PDB file of C-alpha atoms in Angstrom:
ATOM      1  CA  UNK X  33     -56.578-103.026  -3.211  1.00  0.00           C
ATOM      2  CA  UNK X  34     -56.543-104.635   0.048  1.00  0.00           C
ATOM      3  CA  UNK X  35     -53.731-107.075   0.837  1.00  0.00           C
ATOM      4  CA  UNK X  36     -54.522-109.770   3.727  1.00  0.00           C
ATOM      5  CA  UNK X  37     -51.881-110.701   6.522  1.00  0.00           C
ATOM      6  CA  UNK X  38     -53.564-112.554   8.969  1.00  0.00           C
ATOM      7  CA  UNK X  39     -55.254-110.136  11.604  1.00  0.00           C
ATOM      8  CA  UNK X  40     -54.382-107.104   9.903  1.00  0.00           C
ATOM      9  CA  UNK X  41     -55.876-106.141   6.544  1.00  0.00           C
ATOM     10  CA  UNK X  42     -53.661-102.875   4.095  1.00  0.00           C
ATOM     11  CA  UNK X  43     -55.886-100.935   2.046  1.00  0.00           C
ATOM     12  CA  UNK X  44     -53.575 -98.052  -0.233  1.00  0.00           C
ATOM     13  CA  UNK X  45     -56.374 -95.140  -1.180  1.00  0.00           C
ATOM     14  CA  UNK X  46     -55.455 -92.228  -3.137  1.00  0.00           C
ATOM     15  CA  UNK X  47     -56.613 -88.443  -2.523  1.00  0.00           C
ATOM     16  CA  UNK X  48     -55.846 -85.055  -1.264  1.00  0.00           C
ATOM     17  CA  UNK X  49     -54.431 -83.463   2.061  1.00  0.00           C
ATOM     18  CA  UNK X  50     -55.660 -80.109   2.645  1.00  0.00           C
ATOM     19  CA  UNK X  51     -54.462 -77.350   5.070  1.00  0.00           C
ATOM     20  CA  UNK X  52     -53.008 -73.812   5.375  1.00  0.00           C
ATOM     21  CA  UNK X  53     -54.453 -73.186   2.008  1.00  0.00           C
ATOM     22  CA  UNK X  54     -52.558 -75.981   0.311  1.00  0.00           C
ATOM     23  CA  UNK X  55     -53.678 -79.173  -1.429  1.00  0.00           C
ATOM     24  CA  UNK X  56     -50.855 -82.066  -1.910  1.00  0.00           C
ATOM     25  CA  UNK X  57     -51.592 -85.743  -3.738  1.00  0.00           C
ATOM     26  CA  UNK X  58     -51.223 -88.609  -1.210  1.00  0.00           C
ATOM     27  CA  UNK X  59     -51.805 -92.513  -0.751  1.00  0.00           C
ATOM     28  CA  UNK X  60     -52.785 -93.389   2.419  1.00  0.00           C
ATOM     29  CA  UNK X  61     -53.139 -96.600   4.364  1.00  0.00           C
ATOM     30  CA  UNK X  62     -55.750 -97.395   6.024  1.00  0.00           C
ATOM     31  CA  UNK X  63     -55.776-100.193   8.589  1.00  0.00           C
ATOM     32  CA  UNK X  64     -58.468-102.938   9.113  1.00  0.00           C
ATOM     33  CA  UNK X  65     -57.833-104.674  12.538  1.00  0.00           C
ATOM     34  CA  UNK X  66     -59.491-107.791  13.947  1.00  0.00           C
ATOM     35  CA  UNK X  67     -61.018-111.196  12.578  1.00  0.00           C
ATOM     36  CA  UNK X  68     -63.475-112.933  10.191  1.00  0.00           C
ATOM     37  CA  UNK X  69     -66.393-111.747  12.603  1.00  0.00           C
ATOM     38  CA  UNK X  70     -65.727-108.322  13.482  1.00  0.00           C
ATOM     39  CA  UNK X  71     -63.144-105.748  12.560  1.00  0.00           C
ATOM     40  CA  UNK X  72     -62.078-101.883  13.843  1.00  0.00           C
ATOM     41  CA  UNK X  73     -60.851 -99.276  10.658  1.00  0.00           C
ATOM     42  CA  UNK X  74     -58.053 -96.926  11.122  1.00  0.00           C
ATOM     43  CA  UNK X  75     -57.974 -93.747   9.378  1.00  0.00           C
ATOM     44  CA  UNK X  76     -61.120 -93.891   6.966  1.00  0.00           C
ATOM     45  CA  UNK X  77     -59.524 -92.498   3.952  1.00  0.00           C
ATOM     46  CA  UNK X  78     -60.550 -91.058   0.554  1.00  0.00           C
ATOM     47  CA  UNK X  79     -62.108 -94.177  -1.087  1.00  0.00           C
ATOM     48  CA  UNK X  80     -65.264 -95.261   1.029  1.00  0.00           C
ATOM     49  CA  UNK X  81     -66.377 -98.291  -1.290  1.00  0.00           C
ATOM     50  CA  UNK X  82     -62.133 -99.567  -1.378  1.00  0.00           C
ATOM     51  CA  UNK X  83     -62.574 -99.997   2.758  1.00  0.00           C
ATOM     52  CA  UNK X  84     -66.064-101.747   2.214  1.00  0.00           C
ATOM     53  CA  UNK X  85     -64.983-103.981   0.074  1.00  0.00           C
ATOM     54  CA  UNK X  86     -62.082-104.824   2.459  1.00  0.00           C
ATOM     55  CA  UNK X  87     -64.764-104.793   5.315  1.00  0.00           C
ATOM     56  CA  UNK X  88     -66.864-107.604   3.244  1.00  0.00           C
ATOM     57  CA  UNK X  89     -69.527-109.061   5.651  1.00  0.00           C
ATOM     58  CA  UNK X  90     -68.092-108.247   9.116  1.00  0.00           C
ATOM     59  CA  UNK X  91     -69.177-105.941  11.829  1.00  0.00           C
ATOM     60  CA  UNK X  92     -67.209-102.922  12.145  1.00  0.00           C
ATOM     61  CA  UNK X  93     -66.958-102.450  15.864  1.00  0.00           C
ATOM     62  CA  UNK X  94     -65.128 -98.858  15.206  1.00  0.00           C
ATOM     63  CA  UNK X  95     -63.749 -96.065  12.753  1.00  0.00           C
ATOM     64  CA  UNK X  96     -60.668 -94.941  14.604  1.00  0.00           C
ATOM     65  CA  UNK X  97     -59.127 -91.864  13.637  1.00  0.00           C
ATOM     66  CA  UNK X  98     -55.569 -91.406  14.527  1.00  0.00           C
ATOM     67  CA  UNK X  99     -55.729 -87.707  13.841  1.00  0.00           C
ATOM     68  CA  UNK X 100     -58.391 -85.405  12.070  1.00  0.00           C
ATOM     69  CA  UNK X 101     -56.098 -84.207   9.109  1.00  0.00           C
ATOM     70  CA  UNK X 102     -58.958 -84.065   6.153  1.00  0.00           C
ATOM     71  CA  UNK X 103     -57.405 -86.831   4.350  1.00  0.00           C
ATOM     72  CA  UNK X 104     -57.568 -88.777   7.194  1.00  0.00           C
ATOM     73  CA  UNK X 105     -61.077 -88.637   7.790  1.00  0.00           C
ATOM     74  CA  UNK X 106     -63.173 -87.530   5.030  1.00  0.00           C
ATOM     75  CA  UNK X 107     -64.659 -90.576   4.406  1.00  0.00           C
ATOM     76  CA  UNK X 108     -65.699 -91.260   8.039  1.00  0.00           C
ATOM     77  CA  UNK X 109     -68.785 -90.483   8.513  1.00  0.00           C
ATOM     78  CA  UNK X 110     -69.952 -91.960   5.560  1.00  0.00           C
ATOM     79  CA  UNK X 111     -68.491 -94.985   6.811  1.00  0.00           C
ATOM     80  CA  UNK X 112     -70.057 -94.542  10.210  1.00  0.00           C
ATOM     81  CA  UNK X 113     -73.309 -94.467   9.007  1.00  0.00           C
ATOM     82  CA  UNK X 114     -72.879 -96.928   6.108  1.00  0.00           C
ATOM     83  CA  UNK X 115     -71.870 -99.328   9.257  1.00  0.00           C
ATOM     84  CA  UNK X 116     -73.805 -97.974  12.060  1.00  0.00           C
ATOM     85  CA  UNK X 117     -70.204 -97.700  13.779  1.00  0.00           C
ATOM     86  CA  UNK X 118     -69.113 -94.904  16.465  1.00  0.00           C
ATOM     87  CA  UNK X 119     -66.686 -92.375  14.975  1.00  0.00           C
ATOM     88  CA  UNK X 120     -63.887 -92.498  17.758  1.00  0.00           C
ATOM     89  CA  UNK X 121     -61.134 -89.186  18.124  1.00  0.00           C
ATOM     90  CA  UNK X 122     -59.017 -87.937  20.619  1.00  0.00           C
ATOM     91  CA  UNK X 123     -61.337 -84.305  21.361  1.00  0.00           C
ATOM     92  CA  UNK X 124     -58.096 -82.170  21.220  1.00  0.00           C
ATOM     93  CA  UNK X 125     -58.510 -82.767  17.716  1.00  0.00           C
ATOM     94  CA  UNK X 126     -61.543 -80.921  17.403  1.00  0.00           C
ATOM     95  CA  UNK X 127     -59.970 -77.763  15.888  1.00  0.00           C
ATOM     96  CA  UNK X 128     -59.062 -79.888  12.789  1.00  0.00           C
ATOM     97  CA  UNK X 129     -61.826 -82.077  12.765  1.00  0.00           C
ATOM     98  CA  UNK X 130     -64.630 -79.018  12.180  1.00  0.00           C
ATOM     99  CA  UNK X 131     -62.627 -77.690   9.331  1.00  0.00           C
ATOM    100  CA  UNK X 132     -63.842 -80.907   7.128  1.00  0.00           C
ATOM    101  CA  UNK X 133     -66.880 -82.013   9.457  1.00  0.00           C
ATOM    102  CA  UNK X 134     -68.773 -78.299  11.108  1.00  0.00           C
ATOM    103  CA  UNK X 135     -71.973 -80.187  11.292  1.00  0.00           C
ATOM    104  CA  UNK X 136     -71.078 -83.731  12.863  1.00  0.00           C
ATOM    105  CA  UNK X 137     -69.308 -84.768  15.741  1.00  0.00           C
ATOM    106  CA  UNK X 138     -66.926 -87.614  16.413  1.00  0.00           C
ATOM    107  CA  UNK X 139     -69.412 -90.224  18.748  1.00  0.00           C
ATOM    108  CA  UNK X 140     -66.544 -91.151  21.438  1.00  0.00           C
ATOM    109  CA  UNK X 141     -63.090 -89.627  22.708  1.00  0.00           C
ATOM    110  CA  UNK X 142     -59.866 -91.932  22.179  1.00  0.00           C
ATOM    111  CA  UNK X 143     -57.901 -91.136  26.015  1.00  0.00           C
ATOM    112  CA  UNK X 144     -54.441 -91.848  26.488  1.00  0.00           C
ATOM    113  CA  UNK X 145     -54.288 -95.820  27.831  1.00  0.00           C
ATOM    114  CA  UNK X 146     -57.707 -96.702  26.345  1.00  0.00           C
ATOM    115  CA  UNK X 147     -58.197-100.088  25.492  1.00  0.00           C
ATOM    116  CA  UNK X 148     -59.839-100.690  22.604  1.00  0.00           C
ATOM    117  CA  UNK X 149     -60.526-105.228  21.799  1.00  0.00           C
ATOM    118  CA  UNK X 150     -61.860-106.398  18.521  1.00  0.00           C
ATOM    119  CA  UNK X 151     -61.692-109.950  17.303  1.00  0.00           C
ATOM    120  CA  UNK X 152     -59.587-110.846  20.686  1.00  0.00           C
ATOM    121  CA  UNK X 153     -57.221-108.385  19.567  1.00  0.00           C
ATOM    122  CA  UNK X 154     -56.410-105.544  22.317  1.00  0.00           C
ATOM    123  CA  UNK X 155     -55.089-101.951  21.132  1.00  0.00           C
ATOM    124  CA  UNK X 156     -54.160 -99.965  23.640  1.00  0.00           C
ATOM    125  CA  UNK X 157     -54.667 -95.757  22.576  1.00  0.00           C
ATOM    126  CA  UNK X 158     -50.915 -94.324  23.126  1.00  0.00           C
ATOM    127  CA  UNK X 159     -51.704 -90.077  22.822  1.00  0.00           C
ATOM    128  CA  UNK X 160     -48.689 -88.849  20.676  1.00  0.00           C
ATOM    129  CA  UNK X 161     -49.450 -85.148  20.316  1.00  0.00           C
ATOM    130  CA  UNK X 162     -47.509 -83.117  17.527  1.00  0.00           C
ATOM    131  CA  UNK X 163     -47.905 -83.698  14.091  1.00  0.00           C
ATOM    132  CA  UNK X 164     -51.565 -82.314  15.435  1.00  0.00           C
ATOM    133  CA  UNK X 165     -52.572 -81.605  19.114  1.00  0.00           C
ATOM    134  CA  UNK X 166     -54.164 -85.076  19.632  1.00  0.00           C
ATOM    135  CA  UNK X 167     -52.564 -87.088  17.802  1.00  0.00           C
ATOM    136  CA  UNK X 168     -52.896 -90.821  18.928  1.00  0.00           C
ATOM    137  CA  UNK X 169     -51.193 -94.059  18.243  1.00  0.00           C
ATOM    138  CA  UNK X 170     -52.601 -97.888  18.601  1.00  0.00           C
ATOM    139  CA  UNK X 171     -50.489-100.425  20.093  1.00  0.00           C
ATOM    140  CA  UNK X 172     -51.625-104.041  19.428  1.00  0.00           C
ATOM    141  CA  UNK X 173     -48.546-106.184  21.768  1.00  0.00           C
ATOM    142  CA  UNK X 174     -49.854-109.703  20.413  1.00  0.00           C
ATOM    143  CA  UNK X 175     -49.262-108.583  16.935  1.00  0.00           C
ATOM    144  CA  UNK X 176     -45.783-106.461  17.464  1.00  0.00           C
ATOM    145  CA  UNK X 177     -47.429-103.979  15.655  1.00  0.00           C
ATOM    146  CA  UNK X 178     -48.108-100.047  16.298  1.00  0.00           C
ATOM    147  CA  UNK X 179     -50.046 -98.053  14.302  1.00  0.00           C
ATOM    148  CA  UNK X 180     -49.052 -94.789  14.077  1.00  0.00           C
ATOM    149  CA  UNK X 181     -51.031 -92.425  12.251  1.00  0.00           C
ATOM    150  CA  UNK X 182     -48.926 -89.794  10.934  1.00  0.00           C
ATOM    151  CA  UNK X 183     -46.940 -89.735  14.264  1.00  0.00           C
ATOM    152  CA  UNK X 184     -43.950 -91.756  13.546  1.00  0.00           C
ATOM    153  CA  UNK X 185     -42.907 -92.994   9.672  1.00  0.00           C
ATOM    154  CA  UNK X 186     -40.091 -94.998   8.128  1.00  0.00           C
ATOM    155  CA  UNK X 187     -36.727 -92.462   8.539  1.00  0.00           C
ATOM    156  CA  UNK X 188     -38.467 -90.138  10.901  1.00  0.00           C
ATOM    157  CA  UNK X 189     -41.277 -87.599  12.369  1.00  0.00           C
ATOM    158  CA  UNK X 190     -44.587 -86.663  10.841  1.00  0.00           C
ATOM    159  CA  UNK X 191     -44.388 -83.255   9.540  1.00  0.00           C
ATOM    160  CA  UNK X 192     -44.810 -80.332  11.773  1.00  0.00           C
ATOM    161  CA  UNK X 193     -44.351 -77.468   9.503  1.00  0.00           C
ATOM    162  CA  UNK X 194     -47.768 -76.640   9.615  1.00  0.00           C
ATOM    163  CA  UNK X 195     -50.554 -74.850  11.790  1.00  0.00           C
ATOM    164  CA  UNK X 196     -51.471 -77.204  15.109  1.00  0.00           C
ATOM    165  CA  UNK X 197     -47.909 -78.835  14.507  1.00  0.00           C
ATOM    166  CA  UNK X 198     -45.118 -78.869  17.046  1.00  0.00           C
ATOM    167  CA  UNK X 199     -41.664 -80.219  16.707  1.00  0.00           C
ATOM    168  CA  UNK X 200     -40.601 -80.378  19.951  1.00  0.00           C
ATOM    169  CA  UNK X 201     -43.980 -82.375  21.077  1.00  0.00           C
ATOM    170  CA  UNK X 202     -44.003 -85.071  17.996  1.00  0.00           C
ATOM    171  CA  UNK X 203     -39.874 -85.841  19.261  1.00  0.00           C
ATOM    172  CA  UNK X 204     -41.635 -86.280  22.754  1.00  0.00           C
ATOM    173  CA  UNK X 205     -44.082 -88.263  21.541  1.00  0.00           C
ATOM    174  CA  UNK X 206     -41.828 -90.706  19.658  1.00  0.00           C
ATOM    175  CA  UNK X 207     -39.597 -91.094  22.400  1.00  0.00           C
ATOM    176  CA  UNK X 208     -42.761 -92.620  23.992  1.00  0.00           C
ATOM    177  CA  UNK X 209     -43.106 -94.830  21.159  1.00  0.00           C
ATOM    178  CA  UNK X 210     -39.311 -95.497  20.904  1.00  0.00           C
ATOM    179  CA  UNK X 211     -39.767 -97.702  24.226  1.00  0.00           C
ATOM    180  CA  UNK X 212     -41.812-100.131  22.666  1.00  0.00           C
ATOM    181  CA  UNK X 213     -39.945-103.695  21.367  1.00  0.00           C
ATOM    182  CA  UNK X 214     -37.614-103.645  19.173  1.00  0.00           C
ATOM    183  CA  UNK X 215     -39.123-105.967  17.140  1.00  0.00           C
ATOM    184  CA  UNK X 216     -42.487-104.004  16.933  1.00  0.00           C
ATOM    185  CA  UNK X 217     -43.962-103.517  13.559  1.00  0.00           C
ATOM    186  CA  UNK X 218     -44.314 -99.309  12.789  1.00  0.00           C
ATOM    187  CA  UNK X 219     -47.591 -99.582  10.508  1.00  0.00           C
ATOM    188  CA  UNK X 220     -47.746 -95.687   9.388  1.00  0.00           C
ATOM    189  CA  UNK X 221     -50.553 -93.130   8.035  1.00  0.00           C
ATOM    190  CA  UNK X 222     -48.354 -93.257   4.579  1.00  0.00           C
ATOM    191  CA  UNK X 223     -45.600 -95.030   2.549  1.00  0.00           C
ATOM    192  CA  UNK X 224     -44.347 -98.423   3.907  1.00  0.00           C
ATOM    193  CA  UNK X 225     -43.805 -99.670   7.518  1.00  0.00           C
ATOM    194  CA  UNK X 226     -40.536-100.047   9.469  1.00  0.00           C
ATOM    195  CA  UNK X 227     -39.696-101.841  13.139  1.00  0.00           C
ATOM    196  CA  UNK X 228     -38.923 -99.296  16.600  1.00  0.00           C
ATOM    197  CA  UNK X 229     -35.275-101.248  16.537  1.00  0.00           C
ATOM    198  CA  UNK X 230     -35.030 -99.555  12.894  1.00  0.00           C
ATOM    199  CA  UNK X 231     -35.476 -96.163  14.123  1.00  0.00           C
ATOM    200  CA  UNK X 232     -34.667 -95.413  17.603  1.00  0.00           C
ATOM    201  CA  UNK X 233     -30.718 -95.101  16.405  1.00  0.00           C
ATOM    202  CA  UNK X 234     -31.953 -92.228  14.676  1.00  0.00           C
ATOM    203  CA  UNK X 235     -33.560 -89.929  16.988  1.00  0.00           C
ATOM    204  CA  UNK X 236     -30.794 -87.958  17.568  1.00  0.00           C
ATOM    205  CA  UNK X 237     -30.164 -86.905  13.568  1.00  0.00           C
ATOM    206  CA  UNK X 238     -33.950 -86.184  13.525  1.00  0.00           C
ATOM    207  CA  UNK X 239     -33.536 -84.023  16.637  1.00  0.00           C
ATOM    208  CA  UNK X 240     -30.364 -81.815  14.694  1.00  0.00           C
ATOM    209  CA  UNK X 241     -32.412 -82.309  11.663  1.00  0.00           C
ATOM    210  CA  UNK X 242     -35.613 -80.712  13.117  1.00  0.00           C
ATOM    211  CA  UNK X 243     -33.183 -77.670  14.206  1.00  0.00           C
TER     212      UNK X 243
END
């Protein structure tokens, strides 16, 4: 189901996370950025013909993975090719990114203060290392909004409990993202979106929390 506001399109998809031996049920979100001409897709996950139809008739310019957890990307490539759309990754998530994908390759790197424009919208690539080593955030200033992957979520951190995971980084990260507007818009990897004003009070629980 994809729900329209404006620039930015909400697609909810349902699958699995796998890692560390484990399998967990999630929803995701994945993002659809841009206009009625051409549009970027954030995190391509679990239901290829669910994005599509979101997609409709537009170009994709880009499938932009925040991170290269499996249940973030599996549907990717199939995506890229059903598009003819670059794959684009920061490479430190390589490690993560062969455990689902051996045989293909993400087609371009996502670098720290990238700009990425689609549909006159500019993201700029914020790298937010922790919840996985290249972990990467899009900032969008004309819309208030950041998308965050799995970096930052609604009452605190991604996880980090698991292998390629660091505490200490991800609360580095989000102090990064904690400078941002108040007013910005935290779109997240899973569950519903908050503002930067909603959770910067809170950084110092997480921090005792995380202890």
């Amino acid at each position: 189901m994809a729900a329209q506001t404006g620039p930015i399109e909400h697609v909810v998809t349902s699958g699995t996370f796998n890692l560390d031996g484990g399998s967990f049920d999630v929803d995701n979100n994945v993002w659809i950025v841009g206009n009625d001409h051409e549009v970027i897709v954030i995190d391509a996950a679990h239901d290829a013909d669910a994005i599509t139809a979101a997609v409709g008739d537009r170009t994709v310019q880009a499938i932009v993975c925040t991170h290269a957890h499996d249940d973030h990307i599996n549907q990717a490539p199939t995506l890229a090719d059903r598009f003819g759309a670059p794959i684009l990754l920061n490479p430190a998530e390589q490690v993560l990114w062969d455990m689902t994908w051996p045989d293909r390759t993400p087609d371009r790197e996502l670098t720290d203060g990238q700009q990425l424009t689609v549909g006159g919208i500019d993201l700029r690539v914020l790298q937010t290392p922790g919840h996985s080593p290249g972990s990467s955030c899009l900032y969008a200033p004309e819309l208030r909004t950041v998308f965050t992957g799995d970096t930052l979520f609604q009452g605190g951190p991604g996880a980090t409990g698991r292998s390629y995971s660091d505490f200490d980084t991800i609360i580095d990260s989000i102090r990064t993202l904690l400078t941002l507007p108040t007013d910005t818009l935290v779109r997240t990897g899973h569950g519903g979106s908050t503002k930067i004003g909603d959770e910067a009070p809170h950084l110092q629980e997480w921090i005792e929390r995380g202890h």
